[in-house]
Structure formats: C-alpha cells, structure tokens
PDB file of C-alpha atoms in Angstrom:
ATOM      1  CA  MET L  50    -116.942 126.737 -54.555  1.00  0.00           C
ATOM      2  CA  PRO L  51    -119.880 125.600 -55.843  1.00  0.00           C
ATOM      3  CA  GLN L  52    -123.110 126.225 -53.903  1.00  0.00           C
ATOM      4  CA  TYR L  53    -125.201 123.714 -52.821  1.00  0.00           C
ATOM      5  CA  VAL L  54    -129.274 124.458 -52.717  1.00  0.00           C
ATOM      6  CA  PRO L  55    -131.520 121.820 -51.201  1.00  0.00           C
ATOM      7  CA  ILE L  56    -134.578 121.630 -52.687  1.00  0.00           C
ATOM      8  CA  THR L  57    -137.662 119.902 -51.683  1.00  0.00           C
ATOM      9  CA  GLY L  58    -140.639 119.430 -54.624  1.00  0.00           C
ATOM     10  CA  PHE L  59    -141.546 120.960 -57.591  1.00  0.00           C
ATOM     11  CA  LYS L  60    -142.530 124.366 -56.095  1.00  0.00           C
ATOM     12  CA  GLN L  61    -139.209 124.765 -54.518  1.00  0.00           C
ATOM     13  CA  LEU L  62    -137.370 123.889 -57.638  1.00  0.00           C
ATOM     14  CA  GLU L  63    -139.731 126.489 -59.943  1.00  0.00           C
ATOM     15  CA  ASP L  64    -139.159 128.944 -57.320  1.00  0.00           C
ATOM     16  CA  ALA L  65    -135.397 128.719 -57.117  1.00  0.00           C
ATOM     17  CA  LEU L  66    -134.981 128.902 -60.899  1.00  0.00           C
ATOM     18  CA  LYS L  67    -136.870 132.015 -60.934  1.00  0.00           C
ATOM     19  CA  VAL L  68    -134.043 133.395 -58.808  1.00  0.00           C
ATOM     20  CA  HIS L  69    -130.775 131.748 -60.167  1.00  0.00           C
ATOM     21  CA  ALA L  70    -131.636 131.012 -63.803  1.00  0.00           C
ATOM     22  CA  LYS L  71    -129.967 133.687 -65.716  1.00  0.00           C
ATOM     23  CA  ASN L  72    -127.433 134.087 -68.754  1.00  0.00           C
ATOM     24  CA  ASN L  73    -124.434 132.217 -67.934  1.00  0.00           C
ATOM     25  CA  CYS L  74    -125.295 130.332 -64.345  1.00  0.00           C
ATOM     26  CA  LEU L  75    -124.586 126.745 -64.608  1.00  0.00           C
ATOM     27  CA  ILE L  76    -126.649 125.014 -62.670  1.00  0.00           C
ATOM     28  CA  TYR L  77    -126.655 121.200 -62.094  1.00  0.00           C
ATOM     29  CA  MET L  78    -129.501 119.401 -60.597  1.00  0.00           C
ATOM     30  CA  TYR L  79    -129.535 116.112 -58.926  1.00  0.00           C
ATOM     31  CA  PHE L  80    -132.901 114.596 -58.444  1.00  0.00           C
ATOM     32  CA  PHE L  81    -133.526 111.584 -55.807  1.00  0.00           C
ATOM     33  CA  GLY L  82    -136.139 110.144 -53.930  1.00  0.00           C
ATOM     34  CA  GLU L  83    -137.023 111.499 -50.241  1.00  0.00           C
ATOM     35  CA  LYS L  84    -134.617 110.521 -47.440  1.00  0.00           C
ATOM     36  CA  ASP L  85    -136.122 109.285 -44.056  1.00  0.00           C
ATOM     37  CA  SER L  86    -134.749 110.580 -40.735  1.00  0.00           C
ATOM     38  CA  THR L  87    -131.555 108.318 -41.040  1.00  0.00           C
ATOM     39  CA  GLY L  88    -130.892 110.242 -44.251  1.00  0.00           C
ATOM     40  CA  ARG L  89    -131.438 106.805 -46.579  1.00  0.00           C
ATOM     41  CA  SER L  90    -133.399 107.507 -49.375  1.00  0.00           C
ATOM     42  CA  TRP L  91    -136.598 105.139 -50.221  1.00  0.00           C
ATOM     43  CA  CYS L  92    -135.054 104.492 -53.493  1.00  0.00           C
ATOM     44  CA  PRO L  93    -132.160 102.035 -53.639  1.00  0.00           C
ATOM     45  CA  ASP L  94    -130.797 103.212 -57.060  1.00  0.00           C
ATOM     46  CA  CYS L  95    -130.229 106.629 -55.525  1.00  0.00           C
ATOM     47  CA  VAL L  96    -128.561 105.215 -52.481  1.00  0.00           C
ATOM     48  CA  ALA L  97    -126.340 103.092 -54.471  1.00  0.00           C
ATOM     49  CA  VAL L  98    -124.968 106.143 -56.293  1.00  0.00           C
ATOM     50  CA  GLU L  99    -125.225 108.814 -53.655  1.00  0.00           C
ATOM     51  CA  ASP L 100    -121.452 108.595 -52.771  1.00  0.00           C
ATOM     52  CA  LEU L 101    -120.314 108.826 -56.158  1.00  0.00           C
ATOM     53  CA  VAL L 102    -122.179 111.730 -57.367  1.00  0.00           C
ATOM     54  CA  GLU L 103    -120.981 113.382 -54.247  1.00  0.00           C
ATOM     55  CA  THR L 104    -117.526 113.038 -54.894  1.00  0.00           C
ATOM     56  CA  ALA L 105    -118.014 113.997 -58.863  1.00  0.00           C
ATOM     57  CA  PHE L 106    -119.881 117.130 -57.465  1.00  0.00           C
ATOM     58  CA  ARG L 107    -116.535 118.034 -55.346  1.00  0.00           C
ATOM     59  CA  GLU L 108    -114.273 116.860 -57.922  1.00  0.00           C
ATOM     60  CA  TYR L 109    -115.668 118.014 -61.078  1.00  0.00           C
ATOM     61  CA  SER L 110    -118.159 120.618 -60.722  1.00  0.00           C
ATOM     62  CA  HIS L 111    -117.583 124.356 -61.781  1.00  0.00           C
ATOM     63  CA  PRO L 112    -116.460 126.659 -58.957  1.00  0.00           C
ATOM     64  CA  ASN L 113    -118.848 129.055 -59.889  1.00  0.00           C
ATOM     65  CA  SER L 114    -121.662 126.763 -60.502  1.00  0.00           C
ATOM     66  CA  LEU L 115    -124.943 125.674 -58.353  1.00  0.00           C
ATOM     67  CA  ILE L 116    -126.028 122.627 -57.253  1.00  0.00           C
ATOM     68  CA  TYR L 117    -129.597 121.842 -56.759  1.00  0.00           C
ATOM     69  CA  THR L 118    -130.063 118.812 -54.784  1.00  0.00           C
ATOM     70  CA  VAL L 119    -133.671 118.063 -55.500  1.00  0.00           C
ATOM     71  CA  ASN L 120    -135.724 115.656 -53.321  1.00  0.00           C
ATOM     72  CA  VAL L 121    -138.868 114.359 -55.594  1.00  0.00           C
ATOM     73  CA  GLY L 122    -140.994 112.976 -52.940  1.00  0.00           C
ATOM     74  CA  ASP L 123    -141.758 109.787 -51.547  1.00  0.00           C
ATOM     75  CA  ARG L 124    -142.186 106.532 -53.417  1.00  0.00           C
ATOM     76  CA  ALA L 125    -146.148 107.159 -53.933  1.00  0.00           C
ATOM     77  CA  ALA L 126    -145.655 110.734 -55.296  1.00  0.00           C
ATOM     78  CA  TRP L 127    -142.562 109.787 -57.641  1.00  0.00           C
ATOM     79  CA  LYS L 128    -144.527 106.448 -59.001  1.00  0.00           C
ATOM     80  CA  ASP L 129    -147.712 108.736 -60.065  1.00  0.00           C
ATOM     81  CA  LYS L 130    -147.247 108.966 -63.600  1.00  0.00           C
ATOM     82  CA  SER L 131    -150.023 111.505 -64.281  1.00  0.00           C
ATOM     83  CA  PRO L 132    -149.452 114.936 -64.891  1.00  0.00           C
ATOM     84  CA  ALA L 133    -149.519 115.660 -61.030  1.00  0.00           C
ATOM     85  CA  ASN L 134    -145.856 114.599 -60.946  1.00  0.00           C
ATOM     86  CA  LYS L 135    -144.448 117.608 -62.715  1.00  0.00           C
ATOM     87  CA  PHE L 136    -141.071 116.281 -62.795  1.00  0.00           C
ATOM     88  CA  ARG L 137    -142.164 113.920 -65.779  1.00  0.00           C
ATOM     89  CA  LEU L 138    -143.213 116.872 -67.825  1.00  0.00           C
ATOM     90  CA  PRO L 139    -140.962 119.317 -69.637  1.00  0.00           C
ATOM     91  CA  PRO L 140    -138.750 120.632 -69.230  1.00  0.00           C
ATOM     92  CA  PHE L 141    -137.257 118.086 -66.682  1.00  0.00           C
ATOM     93  CA  ASN L 142    -138.913 114.969 -68.444  1.00  0.00           C
ATOM     94  CA  LEU L 143    -137.685 112.469 -65.742  1.00  0.00           C
ATOM     95  CA  THR L 144    -138.238 108.946 -66.372  1.00  0.00           C
ATOM     96  CA  VAL L 145    -136.010 107.561 -63.770  1.00  0.00           C
ATOM     97  CA  ILE L 146    -134.164 108.493 -60.713  1.00  0.00           C
ATOM     98  CA  PRO L 147    -131.511 109.267 -59.921  1.00  0.00           C
ATOM     99  CA  ALA L 148    -130.815 111.816 -62.421  1.00  0.00           C
ATOM    100  CA  LEU L 149    -128.095 114.267 -62.906  1.00  0.00           C
ATOM    101  CA  LEU L 150    -129.128 117.553 -65.431  1.00  0.00           C
ATOM    102  CA  ARG L 151    -127.538 120.517 -66.411  1.00  0.00           C
ATOM    103  CA  TRP L 152    -130.101 123.196 -66.754  1.00  0.00           C
ATOM    104  CA  ASN L 153    -130.764 124.799 -70.237  1.00  0.00           C
ATOM    105  CA  ASN L 154    -128.577 122.062 -71.839  1.00  0.00           C
ATOM    106  CA  SER L 155    -129.446 118.701 -73.326  1.00  0.00           C
ATOM    107  CA  GLU L 156    -126.633 116.848 -71.079  1.00  0.00           C
ATOM    108  CA  ARG L 157    -127.809 114.472 -68.400  1.00  0.00           C
ATOM    109  CA  LEU L 158    -127.208 111.150 -66.702  1.00  0.00           C
ATOM    110  CA  ASP L 159    -130.008 108.851 -65.607  1.00  0.00           C
ATOM    111  CA  GLY L 160    -130.263 105.666 -63.407  1.00  0.00           C
ATOM    112  CA  ASP L 161    -127.366 103.572 -63.615  1.00  0.00           C
ATOM    113  CA  GLN L 162    -125.252 105.550 -65.688  1.00  0.00           C
ATOM    114  CA  LEU L 163    -124.423 107.603 -62.681  1.00  0.00           C
ATOM    115  CA  LEU L 164    -122.628 104.389 -61.063  1.00  0.00           C
ATOM    116  CA  LYS L 165    -119.675 105.122 -64.254  1.00  0.00           C
ATOM    117  CA  PRO L 166    -117.174 107.604 -62.688  1.00  0.00           C
ATOM    118  CA  ASP L 167    -115.958 108.133 -66.245  1.00  0.00           C
ATOM    119  CA  LEU L 168    -119.359 109.204 -67.434  1.00  0.00           C
ATOM    120  CA  LEU L 169    -119.751 111.553 -64.572  1.00  0.00           C
ATOM    121  CA  LYS L 170    -116.311 113.138 -64.875  1.00  0.00           C
ATOM    122  CA  LEU L 171    -117.261 113.293 -68.800  1.00  0.00           C
ATOM    123  CA  PHE L 172    -120.672 115.234 -67.661  1.00  0.00           C
ATOM    124  CA  PHE L 173    -118.787 117.516 -65.695  1.00  0.00           C
ATOM    125  CA  ASP L 174    -115.920 118.405 -68.290  1.00  0.00           C
ATOM    126  CA  GLU L 175    -118.163 118.989 -70.987  1.00  0.00           C
ATOM    127  CA  ALA L 176    -119.890 121.889 -68.785  1.00  0.00           C
ATOM    128  CA  LYS L 177    -116.244 123.160 -68.393  1.00  0.00           C
ATOM    129  CA  SER L 178    -115.168 122.892 -71.916  1.00  0.00           C
ATOM    130  CA  GLN L 179    -118.134 124.790 -72.947  1.00  0.00           C
ATOM    131  CA  SER L 180    -117.378 127.520 -70.354  1.00  0.00           C
ATOM    132  CA  ALA L 181    -113.683 127.741 -71.584  1.00  0.00           C
ATOM    133  CA  THR L 182    -113.912 131.296 -72.170  1.00  0.00           C
ATOM    134  CA  ASP L 183    -115.378 131.323 -68.525  1.00  0.00           C
ATOM    135  CA  THR L 184    -118.247 133.721 -69.160  1.00  0.00           C
ATOM    136  CA  THR L 185    -119.953 131.362 -66.205  1.00  0.00           C
ATOM    137  CA  ILE L 186    -120.831 133.699 -63.678  1.00  0.00           C
ATOM    138  CA  PRO L 187    -121.411 132.979 -60.128  1.00  0.00           C
ATOM    139  CA  CYS L 188    -124.926 132.292 -59.489  1.00  0.00           C
ATOM    140  CA  LYS L 189    -125.120 133.014 -55.774  1.00  0.00           C
TER     141      LYS L 189
END
C-alpha cells in the first residue's frame, strides 16, 4: 500500500526528499493550492481534479511508492512568478497547478490533463512498466 506524505511548502518538500529520495524509491508528487478550513482549495482547477487524482492513486499507484501531496501555498504565494517561488524553478518547473509528477523522471501531468482518466492510468502504468523487474523498494 502506498504511503501518503502531506507536505506544506518548499522547505518541507526539500526535507522529505532528503529522507526518501534514494535509488529505486518511487515518489509521486501531487501539487495543489492551499485548502481552507473546510478542505476546499482556492484553486478551482485543483478542486475539479481532486476526486479523479485520489481515485487514480488508490487504483493505480505502485504499492511500494510514496505519494507526496504538496500544498504550494495560498493564491498570492503561487502567483508569485519571481525566484522566491521555488516551485517554479528546477527541478520542478511548475507552470500550473494542479500538477502530478514522478520524482527523477520526465513524466508529468499538468492542469486539465488531470481531468482525463485515461492519461492518469497511463501515467501510473508507465511507472509500473518501468519497474517491471520490480526493483522498486519500499520508500518508507
């Protein structure tokens, strides 16, 4: 069963990667806008894809994987296009949220791509096929 790791902000993401990023550890990263006290994001696109992404994680993610759910902050923090918004810089290079990435891999789905169940399935199937020999280790 994959393990969920809730992350708030860039510093927590860096710290988590220092602990978990190792050879053959499969890490999925789902980036979204901060949620309010009712659990609703300020980002309408994030709200629109949330159920689809959660279902895809449950149905398709590799059992030994980690799933980082990364809160990029409030609207003002996300809209900041200066170098202060480190999510917009390498290695993440985010231009839109929501976004789904596989760590240390070029595969990603951005924005309205996450509304397409077939693309979500393909995203996870690709990770599974690349670890077909199953050298993927538990990342915990």
